[in-house]
Coordinates of C-alpha atoms in Angstrom, one line a residue:
M1 CA -18.3 -25.7 -21.5
A2 CA -17.2 -28.5 -19.3
S3 CA -14.2 -28.4 -17.0
V4 CA -12.2 -31.6 -17.3
P5 CA -10.7 -32.9 -13.7
S6 CA -6.8 -33.1 -14.3
L7 CA -5.1 -36.7 -14.0
A8 CA -3.5 -35.3 -10.8
S9 CA -6.5 -34.4 -9.1
S10 CA -8.1 -37.9 -10.2
V11 CA -5.0 -39.5 -8.7
D12 CA -5.0 -37.3 -5.6
Q13 CA -8.4 -38.1 -4.9
R14 CA -7.9 -41.9 -5.4
V15 CA -4.8 -41.7 -2.8
A16 CA -7.0 -39.7 -0.3
D17 CA -9.8 -42.4 -0.3
A18 CA -7.2 -45.2 0.2
L19 CA -5.7 -43.1 3.1
A20 CA -8.8 -42.6 4.6
S21 CA -9.9 -46.2 4.5
A22 CA -6.2 -47.3 5.8
L23 CA -6.3 -44.8 8.6
P24 CA -9.9 -43.5 9.3
E25 CA -8.5 -40.6 11.6
A26 CA -6.5 -39.4 8.6
G27 CA -9.9 -38.5 6.8
G28 CA -9.2 -35.5 4.4
A29 CA -5.6 -35.6 4.9
D30 CA -3.4 -34.2 1.7
P31 CA -1.4 -37.0 0.0
L32 CA 1.0 -34.4 -1.3
L33 CA 0.9 -35.4 -4.9
R34 CA 3.4 -33.9 -7.2
R35 CA 5.2 -34.6 -10.6
S36 CA 8.2 -37.0 -10.2
D37 CA 11.1 -37.9 -12.3
R38 CA 10.9 -41.6 -11.0
A39 CA 7.3 -42.2 -12.1
D40 CA 4.5 -40.0 -13.1
F41 CA 3.6 -38.7 -9.8
Q42 CA 4.8 -39.0 -6.1
A43 CA 2.8 -39.0 -3.2
N44 CA 4.9 -38.1 0.1
G45 CA 2.1 -37.4 2.7
I46 CA 2.4 -40.9 4.4
L47 CA 5.3 -39.9 6.2
A48 CA 4.0 -37.4 8.1
L49 CA 0.8 -39.0 8.7
A50 CA 2.6 -42.2 10.2
K51 CA 4.5 -40.2 12.3
K52 CA 1.1 -38.7 13.7
A53 CA -0.5 -41.9 14.1
K54 CA 2.7 -43.3 15.5
A55 CA 2.5 -46.2 12.8
N56 CA 5.4 -47.5 10.6
P57 CA 5.3 -45.5 7.4
R58 CA 6.3 -48.2 4.8
E59 CA 3.6 -50.5 6.4
L60 CA 1.0 -48.0 6.2
A61 CA 2.0 -47.1 2.5
T62 CA 1.6 -50.7 1.6
T63 CA -1.8 -50.9 3.3
V64 CA -2.6 -47.7 1.2
V65 CA -1.4 -49.2 -2.0
E66 CA -3.6 -52.5 -1.5
A67 CA -6.6 -50.2 -1.2
I68 CA -6.1 -48.5 -4.6
A69 CA -7.5 -50.3 -7.6
T70 CA -5.2 -50.2 -10.6
G71 CA -6.4 -50.6 -14.6
D72 CA -8.2 -47.7 -15.8
L73 CA -6.4 -44.6 -14.2
I74 CA -3.4 -45.9 -12.4
R75 CA -1.2 -48.6 -14.2
E76 CA 1.0 -49.4 -11.3
I77 CA 1.6 -47.8 -7.8
E78 CA 4.7 -48.9 -5.8
V79 CA 6.2 -48.1 -2.3
S80 CA 9.7 -46.6 -2.4
G81 CA 12.0 -45.4 0.4
P82 CA 10.6 -44.7 3.8
G83 CA 7.0 -44.6 2.5
F84 CA 6.9 -42.7 -0.5
L85 CA 4.3 -44.0 -3.2
N86 CA 5.4 -43.8 -6.9
I87 CA 2.4 -43.9 -9.3
T88 CA 2.4 -44.3 -13.0
I89 CA -0.9 -43.6 -15.2
T90 CA -2.2 -45.6 -17.9
D91 CA -1.7 -44.3 -21.4
K92 CA -5.5 -44.8 -22.0
A93 CA -6.2 -42.2 -19.3
I94 CA -3.6 -39.7 -20.6
I95 CA -5.3 -39.7 -24.1
E96 CA -8.8 -39.8 -22.9
T97 CA -8.5 -36.8 -20.6
L98 CA -6.7 -34.8 -23.4
A99 CA -9.7 -35.7 -25.5
A100 CA -12.2 -34.3 -23.3
R101 CA -10.0 -31.0 -23.1
A102 CA -9.6 -30.9 -26.7
G103 CA -13.6 -31.1 -27.0
D104 CA -13.9 -27.7 -24.9
D105 CA -13.2 -24.1 -26.0
R106 CA -11.5 -23.4 -22.6
L107 CA -9.3 -26.6 -22.8
G108 CA -11.3 -28.1 -19.9
V109 CA -10.0 -25.1 -17.7
P110 CA -12.5 -24.7 -14.8
L111 CA -14.0 -21.5 -13.7
A112 CA -13.3 -20.4 -10.2
A113 CA -15.6 -21.7 -7.6
K114 CA -16.2 -18.4 -6.0
P115 CA -15.4 -15.6 -8.2
G116 CA -15.2 -12.1 -6.7
T117 CA -14.4 -8.5 -8.3
T118 CA -10.8 -7.5 -8.5
V119 CA -10.2 -3.9 -9.3
I120 CA -6.7 -3.8 -10.8
D121 CA -4.8 -0.5 -11.0
Y122 CA -1.9 -0.6 -13.5
A123 CA -0.5 1.4 -16.4
Q124 CA -0.4 4.6 -14.9
P125 CA 1.4 7.4 -16.7
N126 CA 1.6 11.1 -15.9
V127 CA -0.2 13.8 -18.0
A128 CA 2.0 16.3 -19.9
K129 CA 5.0 13.9 -19.4
E130 CA 6.5 11.2 -21.7
M131 CA 6.2 7.7 -21.1
H132 CA 9.6 6.0 -20.2
V133 CA 10.9 2.3 -19.6
G134 CA 9.7 2.5 -16.1
H135 CA 6.1 2.6 -17.3
L136 CA 6.4 -0.6 -19.4
R137 CA 6.3 -2.9 -16.4
S138 CA 3.0 -1.8 -14.7
A139 CA 1.4 -1.8 -18.2
V140 CA 2.6 -5.4 -19.5
I141 CA 2.2 -7.3 -15.9
G142 CA -1.2 -5.5 -15.3
A143 CA -2.6 -6.3 -18.6
A144 CA -1.7 -10.0 -18.3
M145 CA -2.9 -10.1 -14.8
V146 CA -6.4 -8.9 -16.2
E147 CA -6.5 -11.7 -18.8
I148 CA -5.4 -14.3 -16.4
L149 CA -8.1 -13.5 -13.7
E150 CA -10.8 -12.9 -16.4
F151 CA -10.0 -16.3 -17.7
T152 CA -10.9 -17.8 -14.3
G153 CA -14.1 -16.3 -14.2
E154 CA -13.3 -13.2 -12.0
K155 CA -15.0 -10.1 -12.7
V156 CA -12.1 -7.7 -13.5
V157 CA -12.5 -3.7 -13.2
R158 CA -9.5 -1.8 -15.1
R159 CA -8.3 1.3 -13.5
H160 CA -5.7 3.6 -14.9
H161 CA -4.6 6.0 -12.0
I162 CA -3.0 8.6 -14.0
G163 CA -1.1 11.5 -12.6
D164 CA -3.3 14.5 -13.6
W165 CA -3.3 16.8 -10.6
G166 CA -0.9 18.5 -8.5
T167 CA 1.1 21.8 -8.2
Q168 CA 3.0 21.5 -11.7
F169 CA -0.3 22.2 -13.5
G170 CA -0.2 25.6 -12.0
M171 CA 2.8 26.3 -14.2
L172 CA 1.4 24.6 -17.5
I173 CA -2.1 26.0 -17.3
Q174 CA -0.7 29.7 -16.5
Y175 CA 1.8 29.3 -19.7
L176 CA -1.0 28.1 -21.8
L177 CA -3.3 31.0 -20.9
E178 CA -0.5 33.4 -21.9
H179 CA 0.4 31.4 -25.0
P180 CA -3.0 30.2 -26.2
H181 CA -1.9 28.6 -29.5
E182 CA 0.8 26.1 -27.9
L183 CA -1.3 23.2 -28.2
D184 CA -3.0 23.8 -31.4
H185 CA -2.7 21.0 -33.9
K186 CA -1.1 21.5 -37.4
S187 CA -4.2 19.9 -39.3
E188 CA -7.8 19.1 -38.6
S189 CA -7.2 15.5 -39.4
E190 CA -6.0 12.8 -36.9
V191 CA -3.1 14.0 -34.6
S192 CA -0.4 11.5 -34.0
G193 CA 0.9 10.5 -30.6
E194 CA 4.2 11.9 -31.5
E195 CA 2.7 15.3 -32.4
A196 CA 0.7 15.4 -29.3
M197 CA 3.9 14.7 -27.1
S198 CA 6.2 17.0 -28.9
N199 CA 3.5 19.9 -28.2
L200 CA 3.4 18.9 -24.7
N201 CA 7.2 18.5 -24.3
R202 CA 7.7 21.9 -25.9
L203 CA 5.2 23.6 -23.7
Y204 CA 6.7 22.0 -20.7
K205 CA 10.2 23.2 -21.2
A206 CA 9.3 26.6 -22.1
S207 CA 7.0 27.1 -18.9
R208 CA 9.5 25.5 -16.8
A209 CA 12.3 27.7 -18.0
L210 CA 9.7 30.9 -17.4
F211 CA 8.9 29.6 -13.9
D212 CA 12.6 29.2 -12.9
S213 CA 13.6 32.8 -14.3
D214 CA 10.6 34.9 -13.9
E215 CA 9.4 35.7 -10.2
E216 CA 6.2 37.3 -11.4
F217 CA 5.3 34.3 -13.6
K218 CA 6.0 32.0 -10.7
T219 CA 3.6 34.0 -8.6
R220 CA 0.9 33.9 -11.0
A221 CA 1.5 30.1 -11.6
R222 CA 0.9 29.5 -8.0
A223 CA -2.3 31.3 -7.7
R224 CA -3.3 29.3 -10.7
V225 CA -2.9 26.0 -8.6
V226 CA -5.2 27.6 -6.1
D227 CA -8.0 28.3 -8.9
L228 CA -7.5 24.9 -10.1
Q229 CA -8.2 23.2 -6.7
A230 CA -11.1 25.6 -6.2
G231 CA -12.6 24.3 -9.4
D232 CA -12.5 27.7 -11.4
P233 CA -14.0 26.8 -14.8
E234 CA -11.6 28.6 -17.2
T235 CA -8.6 26.8 -15.2
L236 CA -10.4 23.6 -15.6
S237 CA -11.0 23.8 -19.3
L238 CA -7.4 24.7 -19.7
W239 CA -6.3 21.7 -17.5
Q240 CA -8.7 19.5 -19.6
R241 CA -6.8 20.3 -22.8
F242 CA -3.5 18.9 -21.1
V243 CA -5.5 15.6 -20.2
D244 CA -6.9 15.6 -23.7
E245 CA -3.5 16.0 -25.4
S246 CA -1.9 13.5 -23.2
K247 CA -4.3 10.9 -23.7
I248 CA -3.8 11.0 -27.6
Y249 CA -0.1 10.3 -26.7
F250 CA -1.0 7.5 -24.0
Y251 CA -3.3 5.7 -26.5
S252 CA -0.8 5.9 -29.5
V253 CA 1.7 4.2 -26.9
F254 CA -0.7 1.6 -25.6
N255 CA -1.9 0.8 -29.1
K256 CA 1.9 0.2 -29.9
L257 CA 2.0 -2.3 -27.1
D258 CA -0.9 -4.0 -28.6
M259 CA -3.1 -3.0 -25.4
D260 CA -6.7 -2.2 -25.2
I261 CA -7.2 0.8 -22.9
Q262 CA -10.7 2.1 -22.7
D263 CA -11.6 5.9 -21.6
P264 CA -13.9 5.0 -18.8
D265 CA -11.1 3.0 -17.1
V266 CA -8.7 6.1 -17.2
I267 CA -9.6 7.7 -13.8
G268 CA -6.9 9.8 -12.6
E269 CA -5.9 11.4 -9.4
S270 CA -8.3 14.1 -10.0
G271 CA -11.3 11.6 -10.1
Y272 CA -11.2 11.3 -6.4
N273 CA -11.0 15.2 -5.5
D274 CA -14.6 15.5 -4.4
M275 CA -14.1 12.7 -1.6
L276 CA -10.7 14.1 -0.2
V277 CA -12.2 16.4 2.6
E278 CA -14.5 13.8 3.7
T279 CA -11.8 11.0 3.6
C280 CA -9.7 13.4 6.0
K281 CA -13.0 13.9 8.3
L282 CA -13.6 10.2 8.6
L283 CA -9.8 9.3 9.6
E284 CA -9.7 12.3 12.0
E285 CA -13.0 11.6 13.6
S286 CA -12.4 8.1 14.1
G287 CA -9.1 8.8 15.7
V288 CA -7.3 6.9 12.9
A289 CA -5.3 10.1 12.0
V290 CA -4.3 12.8 14.3
R291 CA -3.0 16.4 13.9
S292 CA 0.8 16.6 14.2
N293 CA 2.1 20.0 13.5
G294 CA -0.9 21.1 11.5
A295 CA -0.8 18.2 9.4
L296 CA -3.2 15.3 9.2
C297 CA -0.8 12.0 10.1
V298 CA -1.3 8.3 10.8
F299 CA 1.5 6.8 12.9
F300 CA 2.6 3.2 12.9
D301 CA 4.7 1.4 15.6
D302 CA 7.1 -0.4 12.9
V303 CA 7.6 2.6 10.6
K304 CA 10.5 4.6 11.9
G305 CA 12.8 7.0 10.1
Q306 CA 16.7 7.0 10.3
D307 CA 16.6 9.3 13.4
G308 CA 14.4 6.7 15.2
N309 CA 11.4 8.8 15.3
P310 CA 8.1 7.5 13.8
T311 CA 7.5 8.3 10.0
P312 CA 3.9 9.0 9.5
L313 CA 1.5 8.6 6.6
I314 CA 0.7 12.5 5.7
V315 CA -2.8 12.6 4.7
Q316 CA -3.1 16.4 4.6
K317 CA -0.2 18.7 4.7
S318 CA -0.2 21.5 7.2
D319 CA -0.9 24.2 4.4
G320 CA -4.2 22.3 3.7
G321 CA -3.0 20.6 0.6
F322 CA -3.6 16.9 0.0
G323 CA -0.7 14.2 -0.6
Y324 CA -0.9 10.9 -2.6
A325 CA -2.3 9.0 0.6
A326 CA -5.5 11.3 0.7
T327 CA -6.1 10.2 -3.2
D328 CA -5.1 6.6 -2.7
L329 CA -7.3 6.3 0.5
S330 CA -10.4 7.9 -1.4
A331 CA -9.7 5.5 -4.3
I332 CA -10.0 2.4 -1.9
R333 CA -13.2 4.0 -0.5
N334 CA -14.6 4.3 -4.0
R335 CA -13.5 0.8 -5.2
V336 CA -14.9 -1.0 -2.4
A337 CA -18.2 0.9 -1.6
E338 CA -19.0 1.9 -5.3
L339 CA -17.4 -0.9 -7.4
G340 CA -17.9 -3.9 -5.0
A341 CA -14.4 -5.0 -4.9
T342 CA -13.4 -8.0 -3.1
E343 CA -9.9 -7.7 -4.1
L344 CA -7.6 -4.5 -4.9
V345 CA -4.4 -5.2 -6.9
Y346 CA -2.0 -2.4 -7.3
V347 CA 0.8 -2.9 -9.9
V348 CA 3.2 -0.5 -8.8
D349 CA 7.1 -0.2 -8.5
A350 CA 8.5 -2.1 -5.5
R351 CA 10.1 1.4 -4.3
Q352 CA 6.8 2.4 -3.2
S353 CA 6.1 -0.6 -1.1
L354 CA 6.2 1.3 2.1
H355 CA 3.7 3.8 1.2
F356 CA 1.3 1.2 0.1
K357 CA 1.9 -0.9 3.3
M358 CA 0.9 2.4 5.2
V359 CA -2.3 3.2 3.0
F360 CA -3.4 -0.5 3.2
E361 CA -3.0 -0.4 7.1
T362 CA -4.8 3.1 7.4
A363 CA -7.8 1.8 5.3
R364 CA -8.1 -1.4 7.5
R365 CA -7.9 0.8 10.7
A366 CA -10.5 2.9 9.0
G367 CA -12.7 -0.3 8.0
W368 CA -12.8 0.5 4.4
L369 CA -10.7 -2.9 4.2
N370 CA -12.0 -5.7 6.1
D371 CA -11.9 -9.5 5.8
G372 CA -14.2 -9.5 3.0
V373 CA -11.7 -7.5 1.0
K374 CA -8.2 -7.6 0.4
A375 CA -5.6 -5.4 -1.0
V376 CA -2.3 -6.6 -2.7
Q377 CA 0.4 -4.8 -4.1
L378 CA 2.0 -6.6 -7.0
A379 CA 5.4 -4.8 -6.6
F380 CA 7.7 -5.1 -9.5
G381 CA 11.5 -4.5 -9.9
T382 CA 13.6 -2.2 -12.1
V383 CA 14.2 -2.6 -15.8
L384 CA 18.1 -2.6 -16.1
G385 CA 20.4 -2.1 -18.9
K386 CA 22.8 -4.9 -20.4
D387 CA 25.6 -3.4 -17.6
G388 CA 23.1 -4.3 -14.9
K389 CA 22.6 -0.7 -13.9
P390 CA 19.2 1.1 -14.3
F391 CA 18.6 1.5 -17.9
K392 CA 19.5 4.9 -19.3
T393 CA 20.5 6.3 -22.5
R394 CA 24.2 7.2 -23.3
E395 CA 23.4 10.7 -22.3
G396 CA 22.1 9.5 -19.1
E397 CA 18.5 10.2 -19.6
T398 CA 15.5 7.9 -19.0
V399 CA 14.8 5.8 -22.1
R400 CA 11.7 6.8 -24.0
L401 CA 9.3 3.8 -24.2
V402 CA 8.2 4.5 -27.8
D403 CA 12.0 4.4 -29.1
L404 CA 12.3 1.1 -27.1
L405 CA 9.3 -0.5 -28.8
D406 CA 10.3 0.9 -32.1
E407 CA 13.6 -0.6 -32.1
A408 CA 12.3 -4.0 -30.9
V409 CA 10.0 -4.0 -33.9
D410 CA 12.7 -3.3 -36.4
R411 CA 14.9 -6.0 -34.8
A412 CA 12.1 -8.4 -35.1
T413 CA 11.2 -7.4 -38.6
A414 CA 14.8 -8.4 -39.5
V415 CA 14.6 -11.7 -37.8
V416 CA 11.1 -12.5 -39.6
R417 CA 12.5 -11.3 -42.9
E418 CA 15.7 -13.8 -42.9
K419 CA 13.1 -16.8 -43.1
A420 CA 10.2 -15.1 -44.6
E421 CA 11.1 -16.5 -48.2
K422 CA 11.2 -20.1 -46.9
V423 CA 7.6 -20.0 -45.6
G424 CA 6.5 -17.7 -48.3
L425 CA 5.5 -14.5 -46.3
T426 CA 4.2 -11.5 -48.1
E427 CA 5.8 -7.9 -47.5
A428 CA 2.5 -7.1 -45.5
E429 CA 2.8 -10.3 -43.5
I430 CA 6.7 -9.6 -42.5
V431 CA 5.6 -6.1 -41.4
E432 CA 2.7 -7.5 -39.4
N433 CA 4.7 -10.4 -37.9
G434 CA 7.6 -8.2 -37.3
Q435 CA 5.3 -6.1 -34.8
Y436 CA 3.9 -9.2 -33.3
V437 CA 7.4 -10.5 -32.6
G438 CA 8.9 -7.4 -31.5
I439 CA 6.2 -6.5 -29.1
G440 CA 5.8 -10.2 -28.0
A441 CA 9.5 -10.2 -27.2
V442 CA 9.4 -7.0 -25.0
K443 CA 6.3 -8.3 -23.0
Y444 CA 7.7 -11.9 -22.7
A445 CA 11.2 -10.6 -21.3
D446 CA 9.2 -8.7 -18.8
L447 CA 6.8 -11.4 -17.7
S448 CA 9.2 -14.4 -17.8
T449 CA 10.9 -13.0 -14.8
S450 CA 9.3 -12.9 -11.4
A451 CA 7.6 -9.2 -11.2
S452 CA 9.4 -8.5 -8.0
R453 CA 13.0 -9.2 -9.6
D454 CA 14.7 -6.4 -11.8
Y455 CA 15.6 -7.8 -15.2
K456 CA 18.0 -6.8 -17.7
F457 CA 16.6 -5.2 -21.2
D458 CA 18.7 -7.0 -23.7
L459 CA 17.1 -6.7 -27.4
D460 CA 19.7 -9.1 -28.9
Q461 CA 18.6 -11.8 -26.3
M462 CA 14.8 -10.9 -26.6
V463 CA 14.6 -11.5 -30.3
S464 CA 16.8 -14.6 -30.4
L465 CA 15.2 -17.8 -31.8
N466 CA 16.9 -19.7 -29.2
G467 CA 16.5 -19.8 -25.3
D468 CA 13.5 -18.6 -23.2
T469 CA 12.0 -16.0 -25.4
S470 CA 8.6 -15.3 -26.9
V471 CA 10.1 -15.8 -30.4
Y472 CA 10.9 -19.4 -29.5
L473 CA 7.6 -19.9 -28.5
Q474 CA 6.0 -18.1 -31.6
Y475 CA 8.1 -20.4 -33.8
A476 CA 6.9 -23.5 -31.9
Y477 CA 3.1 -22.4 -32.6
A478 CA 4.1 -21.5 -36.2
R479 CA 5.5 -24.9 -36.8
I480 CA 3.1 -26.9 -35.5
R481 CA 0.6 -25.1 -37.6
S482 CA 2.6 -25.8 -40.6
I483 CA 2.7 -29.5 -39.6
L484 CA -1.1 -29.7 -39.4
R485 CA -1.3 -28.0 -42.8
K486 CA 1.1 -30.6 -44.3
A487 CA -0.9 -33.5 -42.8
G488 CA -3.0 -33.7 -46.0
E489 CA -5.9 -36.2 -45.8
R490 CA -4.9 -37.1 -42.1
T491 CA -6.8 -35.2 -39.6
P492 CA -6.0 -35.1 -35.7
A493 CA -7.7 -37.8 -33.7
A494 CA -7.3 -39.2 -30.1
H495 CA -6.6 -42.9 -29.9
P496 CA -6.8 -43.8 -26.4
E497 CA -6.0 -47.8 -27.3
L498 CA -2.4 -46.7 -28.6
E499 CA 0.9 -47.4 -26.4
L500 CA 2.6 -43.8 -26.0
A501 CA 6.3 -43.3 -26.4
P502 CA 7.9 -41.6 -23.2
S503 CA 7.9 -38.1 -25.0
E504 CA 4.4 -38.4 -25.7
R505 CA 3.5 -39.2 -22.2
A506 CA 5.9 -36.4 -21.0
L507 CA 4.0 -33.9 -23.5
G508 CA 0.6 -35.1 -22.5
L509 CA 1.0 -34.9 -18.9
H510 CA 2.2 -31.4 -19.2
L511 CA -0.7 -30.5 -21.5
D512 CA -3.0 -31.7 -18.8
G513 CA -1.7 -29.5 -16.1
F514 CA -2.4 -26.2 -17.8
G515 CA -6.0 -25.7 -15.8
E516 CA -3.9 -26.1 -12.5
L517 CA -1.2 -23.8 -13.7
I518 CA -3.7 -21.0 -14.3
A519 CA -5.4 -21.5 -11.1
E520 CA -1.9 -21.1 -9.4
A521 CA -0.8 -17.9 -11.4
A522 CA -4.1 -16.3 -10.6
A523 CA -4.1 -17.0 -6.9
E524 CA -0.5 -15.9 -6.5
Y525 CA -0.7 -12.8 -9.2
A526 CA 2.0 -14.6 -11.0
P527 CA 2.0 -14.2 -14.9
H528 CA 5.8 -15.4 -14.7
K529 CA 4.5 -19.1 -14.1
V530 CA 2.4 -19.0 -17.2
A531 CA 5.4 -18.0 -19.3
A532 CA 7.6 -20.9 -17.5
Y533 CA 4.7 -23.5 -18.2
L534 CA 4.7 -22.3 -21.9
Y535 CA 8.4 -22.3 -22.5
Q536 CA 8.4 -25.9 -21.0
L537 CA 5.6 -26.9 -23.4
S538 CA 7.4 -25.8 -26.5
S539 CA 10.7 -27.7 -25.0
L540 CA 8.6 -31.0 -24.8
F541 CA 7.0 -30.6 -27.9
T542 CA 10.5 -30.1 -29.7
T543 CA 11.4 -33.4 -28.0
F544 CA 8.4 -35.2 -29.0
Y545 CA 8.6 -33.9 -32.6
T546 CA 12.2 -34.9 -32.7
E547 CA 11.3 -38.6 -31.5
C548 CA 8.1 -39.3 -32.8
P549 CA 7.7 -38.9 -36.6
V550 CA 4.5 -37.4 -37.3
I551 CA 4.4 -37.1 -41.2
K552 CA 7.9 -38.2 -42.1
P553 CA 8.9 -41.0 -42.2
E554 CA 5.1 -41.7 -42.3
P555 CA 3.9 -43.6 -39.1
E556 CA 0.8 -46.1 -39.3
Q557 CA -2.4 -44.0 -39.9
V558 CA -3.8 -44.3 -36.3
V559 CA -0.4 -43.4 -34.7
A560 CA -0.3 -40.4 -37.1
E561 CA -3.7 -39.3 -36.1
N562 CA -3.0 -39.5 -32.5
R563 CA 0.4 -37.5 -33.0
L564 CA -1.5 -34.8 -34.9
F565 CA -4.0 -34.6 -32.0
L566 CA -1.1 -34.1 -29.6
C567 CA 0.3 -31.5 -32.0
D568 CA -3.2 -29.8 -32.2
L569 CA -3.6 -29.6 -28.5
T570 CA -0.3 -28.1 -27.9
A571 CA -0.7 -25.4 -30.7
R572 CA -4.2 -24.5 -29.0
T573 CA -2.7 -24.5 -25.4
L574 CA 0.3 -22.3 -26.4
A575 CA -2.1 -19.9 -28.4
K576 CA -4.4 -19.6 -25.3
G577 CA -1.5 -18.9 -22.9
M578 CA 0.4 -16.7 -25.0
S579 CA -3.0 -14.6 -25.5
L580 CA -3.3 -14.5 -21.6
L581 CA 0.2 -12.8 -21.6
G582 CA -1.0 -10.5 -24.5
I583 CA 1.3 -12.0 -27.0
R584 CA 0.1 -12.7 -30.6
T585 CA 0.7 -16.2 -32.3
P586 CA 1.3 -15.8 -36.1
E587 CA 0.1 -18.8 -38.0
K588 CA 3.3 -18.6 -40.4
L589 CA 6.6 -17.3 -39.4

């Protein structure tokens, strides 16, 4: 496993060294190197340095250029405008660097210098409730961040903080106690997610109707909440039945989403019950929280209600019950002390931003978060319908996640079927690819938008072969695999001695930027940057393939081998990048 320094980092080092020798007091200054449409790279850092040193920027730039050797890495370097440097790389350096990447399983992407432990809290459905479109983003964004962080060498602990506690369970448990066969299964064989959910739905509706219409049942249900919180064994075993039934359903949905969710990672609100009393005691004794009208509260100077009065974070209610804040703060204590977290990432709806801001600040005041641990909310926006309003069914209900995924797979299968004969797909392959394309389309639409923004859920657009869609990327990958199959005797091989065409250079330079892109996406918790990189990669490949014959008309052998080498590395980079987003790349499409 060998990490390969990118061309950008090598050029950056050369320019920085030359700057330090031309202006010793600027040792370690950043040359501000970026990709440019005038040359391969442009260095813009000289202007600020010259200003600081009261030197003429153009003269300083000329001195720097004179100190940079050309030939092996840099082909030419020129001063432009008031002191910018335009830098062009040699073709040889591009192919040699890409060949080093191709020789490594990780494509030369370095591991993080100081990896830590990130606990990532995502995909948090509620027990006994159906998953709807709002649950999609947390699951998809969280799963992509897990893959990206793990690829950089970070230790990642997954946590699914499911809603499995609270007053509504009194009603459900009491109803099940009085109607003991409501969660029974039709047969001994494996229960489907649909059956589990329809059992839960039926029971929820029936218990709700009884709760709303029968005062005596309501009283019994409320008493049952007290039993649950007191840990009464019979009550807990009935509660466990709801959790188990819900998990059958959750796992069936995550399975449809092609996501691997393991039982030990599912730790709901109930998992922190034993810590709640101590959490409150620690907050009160340290003075971080105070009693106000009987409730235990944390106040903030900058958080006020519409009436101008402070809005506190309520950790314990005046009746002794615990709010979400008590559970969330206990989870932070557990994740830092027991799991050794150096970062906590919460993939949670942007509408909960104030809550998390207050929770993080409280944990900081209590000393549970410190300079060695950072906590971040990866806040996401809303899923909208084509009309730009929050996504609802025609009846105004929230959209069931299962229905949405099934429809995406149906649409995608139709798209795959249209081209199936041409590429010789069997019926089994059509069905399998339909799933990969449909689920990939849903994930990519979510991940190609910055998480904090709302996005429109438009299936027609998502499964389109044109534009910024996962299908476009999957087709690009399948097409390259087909080119490599058709190459016959010719095999991919790097030839650094060749002169490159402009579209070969553009593709090569973009391929070389993969490692830096991954580091950036990990540091900024920005999976959309990976999606943007892959889309650009596919576009650059299309241009290259149009302008540079790979198989027909047949180029000279060394040229053909070098172009096949670029094809192969593009396919590998696409497949790796897509897998980090949780999207499959079929070999034939």
